[in-house]
Amino acid sequence: MNICKIHENTSKCSANTMECFMVLSTQAQKISIATLCSLFGTLCIFENSLVLYLIFSSRRTRRKPSYLFISSLALADILASIIFVCSFVNFHVFNETDFSKEMFLLQLGGVNTSFSASLSSLLLTALDRYISISRPSEYKLLMTRKRAWIALGVLWVTCATIASLPLLGWNCCTLNSTCSELFPFVDDNYLSSWICFVMVLLGCIIYAYTHVLWRARQHVAYMEKHQGQVGKQNTRMRMDVMLAKTLVMVLTVLVLCWSPVLVLMIYSIFARLSNHLRKVFAFCSTLCLLNSMVNPIIYALRSKELYSSLRMVFSQFRRQLKASEESPEADSTHKSSVIET
């Protein structure tokens, strides 16, 4: 008999019911989840920390609004990887249940805040590129550093507020309402609202990048029509073509990483999930972490400025390494000459 069978009007909120959400039943499944989280999380922290270092080590890049948005994206992805990996592995792999409802909702709020801030930072990056290609002559007037910081402040406060609502009382324990089948203590209506929030963010990102792609396509057509023209305009068009390829990667990664999770969340609201689908959801959740790992490669390290800074850092590292390797040889040579003397 399955003691964890969830009834239709579930409002159980004891710690014992948390065991019902621990869907990984075999050691192989737990090892797979732990391996994926460790691999994606470690790479995500390293890559995004490198991006933050490259941006803030250069006065030129840290003053540009577009790089402020990429910094926000990198910070959100670092927080997402740390909080998600720690809480997810503790819950699903080590089956930790010795914490209160408030502590669980605090961890869930941290995960939701960081992932929401990551998507919101992607939206600000998309809007930044939308303005730069649709109104290039007014870009510097519209997108100032002050406005960029205000937008980032609104972004983080909004994401933190929405993610904190279950902890503040919008949960199925306080309201005695229907609990989600995917998350302990989470109200179904809150989950629906959070899904709508994420869908709006994704829709705006896709719309902005689709417009940028359309403008880039126009530039390609213009370039083919005026083959003989050279100079800054021609260079700008080549950059737009490269940007178009980047944006195709952006949209592809977004859709592939977020679609499975959102589809299963929506399905859980309208229908009953089997144990197999809940296991699939646990594995699909790691795709959001994969998205955070891929973001710095797409958004930051493809930038010419950051790539040149990265090459400079690696060249300095190689010189230091070479100097450290040569110094013992120099010391040994010096010692041998002293002995001979």
Coordinates of C-alpha atoms in Angstrom, one line a residue:
M1 CA 0.0 0.0 0.0
N2 CA 1.4 3.4 -1.0
I3 CA 1.1 5.7 2.1
C4 CA 2.2 8.7 0.0
K5 CA -0.8 8.7 -2.3
I6 CA -2.0 12.3 -2.7
H7 CA -5.7 12.9 -2.3
E8 CA -7.6 15.2 -4.5
N9 CA -8.1 18.0 -1.9
T10 CA -4.7 17.7 -0.3
S11 CA -3.9 20.1 2.5
K12 CA -1.5 17.8 4.5
C13 CA 1.3 19.9 5.8
S14 CA 3.2 17.7 8.3
A15 CA 6.9 16.9 7.8
N16 CA 6.0 13.3 7.0
T17 CA 4.2 14.3 3.8
M18 CA 7.6 15.6 2.4
E19 CA 8.6 12.0 1.9
C20 CA 5.9 11.7 -0.7
F21 CA 7.8 14.2 -2.9
M22 CA 11.1 12.2 -2.7
V23 CA 10.5 10.4 -6.0
L24 CA 13.9 9.0 -6.7
S25 CA 13.6 5.3 -5.7
T26 CA 16.8 3.7 -6.8
Q27 CA 20.5 4.4 -6.1
A28 CA 21.2 4.8 -9.8
Q29 CA 18.7 7.6 -10.1
K30 CA 20.1 9.4 -7.0
I31 CA 23.7 9.1 -8.3
S32 CA 22.6 10.4 -11.7
I33 CA 20.9 13.5 -10.2
A34 CA 23.9 14.1 -7.9
T35 CA 26.3 13.8 -10.8
L36 CA 24.3 16.2 -13.1
C37 CA 23.9 18.8 -10.3
S38 CA 27.5 18.6 -9.3
L39 CA 28.8 18.9 -12.9
F40 CA 26.4 21.7 -14.0
G41 CA 26.6 23.5 -10.7
T42 CA 30.4 23.6 -10.6
L43 CA 30.8 24.7 -14.3
C44 CA 28.0 27.3 -13.8
I45 CA 29.8 28.9 -10.7
F46 CA 33.2 28.9 -12.4
E47 CA 31.9 30.3 -15.8
N48 CA 29.7 33.0 -14.2
S49 CA 32.4 34.0 -11.7
L50 CA 34.8 34.4 -14.6
V51 CA 32.3 36.6 -16.4
L52 CA 31.9 38.8 -13.3
Y53 CA 35.7 39.1 -13.0
L54 CA 36.2 40.0 -16.6
I55 CA 33.4 42.7 -16.5
F56 CA 34.4 44.4 -13.3
S57 CA 38.1 44.2 -13.9
S58 CA 37.7 46.6 -16.8
R59 CA 36.5 50.1 -16.3
R60 CA 35.2 50.2 -19.9
T61 CA 33.0 47.2 -19.6
R62 CA 31.6 47.8 -16.1
R63 CA 30.3 51.2 -17.1
K64 CA 28.2 49.9 -20.1
P65 CA 24.5 49.2 -19.3
S66 CA 24.6 46.1 -21.5
Y67 CA 27.3 44.6 -19.3
L68 CA 25.5 45.5 -16.2
F69 CA 22.6 43.4 -17.3
I70 CA 25.0 40.5 -18.1
S71 CA 26.5 40.9 -14.7
S72 CA 23.1 40.6 -13.1
L73 CA 22.5 37.5 -15.2
A74 CA 25.8 36.0 -14.0
L75 CA 25.1 36.8 -10.4
A76 CA 21.6 35.3 -10.6
D77 CA 23.0 32.1 -12.2
I78 CA 25.6 31.7 -9.5
L79 CA 23.0 32.1 -6.8
A80 CA 20.7 29.7 -8.7
S81 CA 23.4 27.0 -9.0
I82 CA 24.4 27.2 -5.3
I83 CA 20.9 27.3 -3.8
F84 CA 19.4 24.8 -6.2
V85 CA 22.2 22.2 -6.0
C86 CA 22.4 22.3 -2.2
S87 CA 18.6 22.1 -1.6
F88 CA 17.8 19.7 -4.5
V89 CA 20.6 17.2 -3.6
N90 CA 19.8 17.3 0.1
F91 CA 16.1 16.7 -0.6
H92 CA 16.2 14.1 -3.4
V93 CA 19.5 12.4 -2.9
F94 CA 20.1 12.5 0.9
N95 CA 16.3 12.7 1.7
E96 CA 16.7 15.3 4.4
T97 CA 13.4 16.1 6.1
D98 CA 14.6 17.5 9.5
F99 CA 13.7 21.1 8.7
S100 CA 10.6 23.1 9.1
K101 CA 8.0 24.2 6.6
E102 CA 9.4 27.8 6.8
M103 CA 12.9 26.6 6.1
F104 CA 11.8 24.6 3.1
L105 CA 9.8 27.6 1.7
L106 CA 12.8 29.8 2.3
Q107 CA 15.0 27.5 0.2
L108 CA 12.3 27.3 -2.5
G109 CA 12.0 31.1 -2.4
G110 CA 15.8 31.4 -2.9
V111 CA 15.6 29.1 -5.9
N112 CA 12.6 30.9 -7.4
T113 CA 14.2 34.3 -6.8
S114 CA 17.5 33.3 -8.5
F115 CA 15.9 31.6 -11.5
S116 CA 13.3 34.4 -12.0
A117 CA 16.1 37.0 -11.7
S118 CA 18.1 35.0 -14.3
L119 CA 15.2 35.1 -16.8
S120 CA 14.4 38.8 -16.0
S121 CA 18.1 39.6 -16.6
L122 CA 17.8 37.9 -20.0
L123 CA 14.7 40.0 -20.6
L124 CA 16.6 43.2 -19.9
T125 CA 19.5 42.1 -22.1
A126 CA 16.9 41.4 -24.9
L127 CA 15.3 44.8 -24.4
D128 CA 18.8 46.4 -24.5
R129 CA 19.5 44.8 -27.8
Y130 CA 16.0 45.6 -29.0
I131 CA 16.5 49.3 -28.4
S132 CA 20.1 49.3 -29.8
I133 CA 18.9 47.9 -33.1
S134 CA 15.5 49.6 -33.4
R135 CA 16.6 53.1 -32.2
P136 CA 20.4 53.2 -32.6
S137 CA 20.6 57.0 -32.7
E138 CA 18.8 57.4 -29.4
Y139 CA 20.3 54.4 -27.6
K140 CA 22.8 56.3 -25.4
L141 CA 20.1 58.7 -24.3
L142 CA 17.5 56.0 -23.6
M143 CA 19.8 53.4 -22.0
T144 CA 21.9 55.3 -19.3
R145 CA 23.7 53.7 -16.4
K146 CA 21.3 55.3 -13.9
R147 CA 18.3 53.7 -15.7
A148 CA 20.1 50.4 -16.0
W149 CA 20.7 50.3 -12.2
I150 CA 17.0 51.3 -11.5
A151 CA 15.8 48.6 -13.8
L152 CA 18.1 46.0 -12.1
G153 CA 16.8 47.2 -8.7
V154 CA 13.2 46.8 -9.7
L155 CA 14.0 43.4 -11.2
W156 CA 15.5 41.9 -8.1
V157 CA 12.9 43.4 -5.7
T158 CA 10.1 42.1 -7.9
C159 CA 11.5 38.6 -8.2
A160 CA 12.3 38.4 -4.5
T161 CA 8.8 39.6 -3.6
I162 CA 7.0 37.1 -5.8
A163 CA 9.2 34.2 -4.6
S164 CA 8.6 35.1 -0.9
L165 CA 4.8 35.0 -1.2
P166 CA 4.5 31.3 -0.1
L167 CA 6.7 32.0 3.0
L168 CA 4.6 35.1 3.8
G169 CA 1.4 33.1 3.8
W170 CA 0.3 32.1 0.3
N171 CA 0.8 28.4 0.9
C172 CA -1.7 25.5 1.2
C173 CA -1.0 25.0 4.9
T174 CA -2.0 28.6 5.9
L175 CA -4.9 28.7 3.4
N176 CA -6.0 25.1 3.9
S177 CA -6.2 24.8 0.1
T178 CA -5.0 22.3 -2.5
C179 CA -1.3 21.6 -2.4
S180 CA 0.8 21.1 -5.5
E181 CA 1.8 17.6 -6.5
L182 CA 5.3 18.8 -7.4
F183 CA 6.3 21.0 -4.4
P184 CA 5.6 20.5 -0.7
F185 CA 3.4 23.2 1.0
V186 CA 3.0 25.1 -2.3
D187 CA -0.5 26.2 -3.2
D188 CA -1.7 25.3 -6.7
N189 CA -3.0 28.9 -7.3
Y190 CA 0.4 30.3 -6.4
L191 CA 2.1 27.8 -8.8
S192 CA -0.3 28.9 -11.6
S193 CA 0.6 32.5 -10.9
W194 CA 4.4 31.8 -10.9
I195 CA 4.0 29.9 -14.2
C196 CA 2.2 32.8 -15.8
F197 CA 5.0 35.2 -14.6
V198 CA 7.7 33.0 -16.1
M199 CA 5.6 32.6 -19.3
V200 CA 5.3 36.4 -19.6
L201 CA 9.1 36.8 -19.2
L202 CA 9.8 34.1 -21.8
G203 CA 7.2 35.6 -24.2
C204 CA 8.7 39.1 -23.9
I205 CA 12.3 37.7 -24.5
I206 CA 11.2 35.7 -27.6
Y207 CA 9.3 38.8 -29.0
A208 CA 12.3 41.1 -28.4
Y209 CA 14.8 38.7 -30.0
T210 CA 12.4 37.9 -32.9
H211 CA 12.3 41.6 -33.7
V212 CA 16.1 41.8 -33.5
L213 CA 16.4 38.8 -35.8
W214 CA 13.9 40.4 -38.2
R215 CA 16.0 43.6 -38.3
A216 CA 19.2 41.6 -38.8
R217 CA 17.5 39.9 -41.7
Q218 CA 16.8 43.3 -43.2
H219 CA 20.4 44.3 -42.8
V220 CA 21.5 41.1 -44.6
A221 CA 19.2 41.9 -47.5
Y222 CA 20.6 45.4 -47.6
M223 CA 24.1 44.1 -47.6
E224 CA 23.5 41.8 -50.5
K225 CA 21.9 44.6 -52.4
H226 CA 24.9 46.9 -51.9
Q227 CA 27.8 44.6 -52.2
G228 CA 30.2 47.4 -53.2
Q229 CA 29.7 49.5 -50.1
V230 CA 32.4 49.3 -47.5
G231 CA 33.1 51.0 -44.2
K232 CA 31.3 51.2 -40.9
Q233 CA 27.9 50.4 -42.3
N234 CA 29.2 47.2 -43.9
T235 CA 31.0 46.2 -40.6
R236 CA 27.8 46.9 -38.7
M237 CA 25.8 44.5 -41.0
R238 CA 28.3 41.7 -40.5
M239 CA 28.0 42.2 -36.7
D240 CA 24.2 42.0 -37.1
V241 CA 24.5 38.7 -39.0
M242 CA 26.7 37.3 -36.2
L243 CA 24.2 38.6 -33.7
A244 CA 21.4 36.8 -35.5
K245 CA 23.2 33.5 -35.2
T246 CA 23.8 34.2 -31.5
L247 CA 20.1 35.0 -31.0
V248 CA 19.0 31.7 -32.7
M249 CA 21.2 29.9 -30.1
V250 CA 19.6 32.0 -27.3
L251 CA 16.1 31.1 -28.3
T252 CA 16.9 27.4 -28.9
V253 CA 18.5 27.0 -25.5
L254 CA 15.7 28.9 -23.7
V255 CA 13.0 26.7 -25.3
L256 CA 14.8 23.4 -24.8
C257 CA 15.7 24.1 -21.2
W258 CA 12.5 25.6 -19.9
S259 CA 9.8 23.9 -22.0
P260 CA 9.8 20.5 -20.3
V261 CA 9.6 22.0 -16.8
L262 CA 6.8 24.4 -17.6
V263 CA 4.8 21.8 -19.5
L264 CA 4.9 19.4 -16.5
M265 CA 4.0 22.2 -14.1
I266 CA 1.0 23.2 -16.2
Y267 CA 0.0 19.5 -16.6
S268 CA 0.2 19.0 -12.8
I269 CA -2.4 21.8 -12.3
F270 CA -5.0 20.2 -14.5
A271 CA -4.3 16.5 -14.2
R272 CA -2.9 13.9 -11.8
L273 CA 0.8 13.1 -12.1
S274 CA 2.1 9.6 -12.0
N275 CA 5.3 8.7 -10.0
H276 CA 7.0 8.3 -13.4
L277 CA 6.2 11.8 -14.5
R278 CA 7.3 13.2 -11.1
K279 CA 10.7 11.5 -11.6
V280 CA 10.9 13.0 -15.1
F281 CA 10.2 16.4 -13.6
A282 CA 13.0 16.0 -11.1
F283 CA 15.5 15.2 -14.0
C284 CA 14.0 18.0 -16.2
S285 CA 14.6 20.5 -13.3
T286 CA 18.3 20.1 -13.9
L287 CA 17.8 21.6 -17.4
C288 CA 17.2 25.0 -15.8
L289 CA 20.6 24.6 -14.2
L290 CA 22.0 23.7 -17.6
N291 CA 20.6 26.9 -18.9
S292 CA 22.4 28.9 -16.2
M293 CA 25.6 27.0 -17.2
V294 CA 25.2 27.9 -20.9
N295 CA 24.2 31.5 -20.5
P296 CA 27.8 32.9 -20.0
I297 CA 29.0 31.1 -23.1
I298 CA 26.2 32.6 -25.2
Y299 CA 25.9 36.1 -23.7
A300 CA 29.3 37.0 -22.3
L301 CA 32.2 35.0 -23.7
R302 CA 31.0 35.5 -27.3
S303 CA 31.5 39.3 -26.8
K304 CA 34.7 40.5 -28.5
E305 CA 35.5 42.8 -25.5
L306 CA 35.2 40.0 -22.9
Y307 CA 36.9 37.5 -25.2
S308 CA 39.9 39.7 -25.6
S309 CA 40.0 40.3 -21.8
L310 CA 39.8 36.5 -21.3
R311 CA 42.7 36.0 -23.7
M312 CA 44.7 38.6 -21.8
V313 CA 44.0 36.9 -18.5
F314 CA 45.1 33.5 -19.9
S315 CA 48.2 35.0 -21.4
Q316 CA 49.2 36.6 -18.1
F317 CA 48.5 33.3 -16.4
R318 CA 50.7 31.4 -18.9
R319 CA 53.5 34.0 -18.4
Q320 CA 53.3 33.6 -14.6
L321 CA 53.3 29.9 -14.9
K322 CA 56.3 29.9 -17.2
A323 CA 58.2 32.3 -14.9
S324 CA 57.5 30.0 -11.9
E325 CA 58.7 27.0 -13.9
E326 CA 61.9 28.8 -14.9
S327 CA 62.8 30.2 -11.5
P328 CA 63.8 26.8 -9.9
E329 CA 66.1 26.1 -12.9
A330 CA 67.7 29.5 -12.4
D331 CA 68.2 28.9 -8.7
S332 CA 69.8 25.5 -9.4
T333 CA 72.1 27.0 -12.0
H334 CA 73.1 29.8 -9.6
K335 CA 73.8 27.2 -6.8
S336 CA 76.0 25.0 -9.2
S337 CA 78.0 28.0 -10.2
V338 CA 78.7 29.0 -6.6
I339 CA 79.8 25.4 -5.8
E340 CA 82.2 25.4 -8.8
T341 CA 83.6 28.7 -7.7

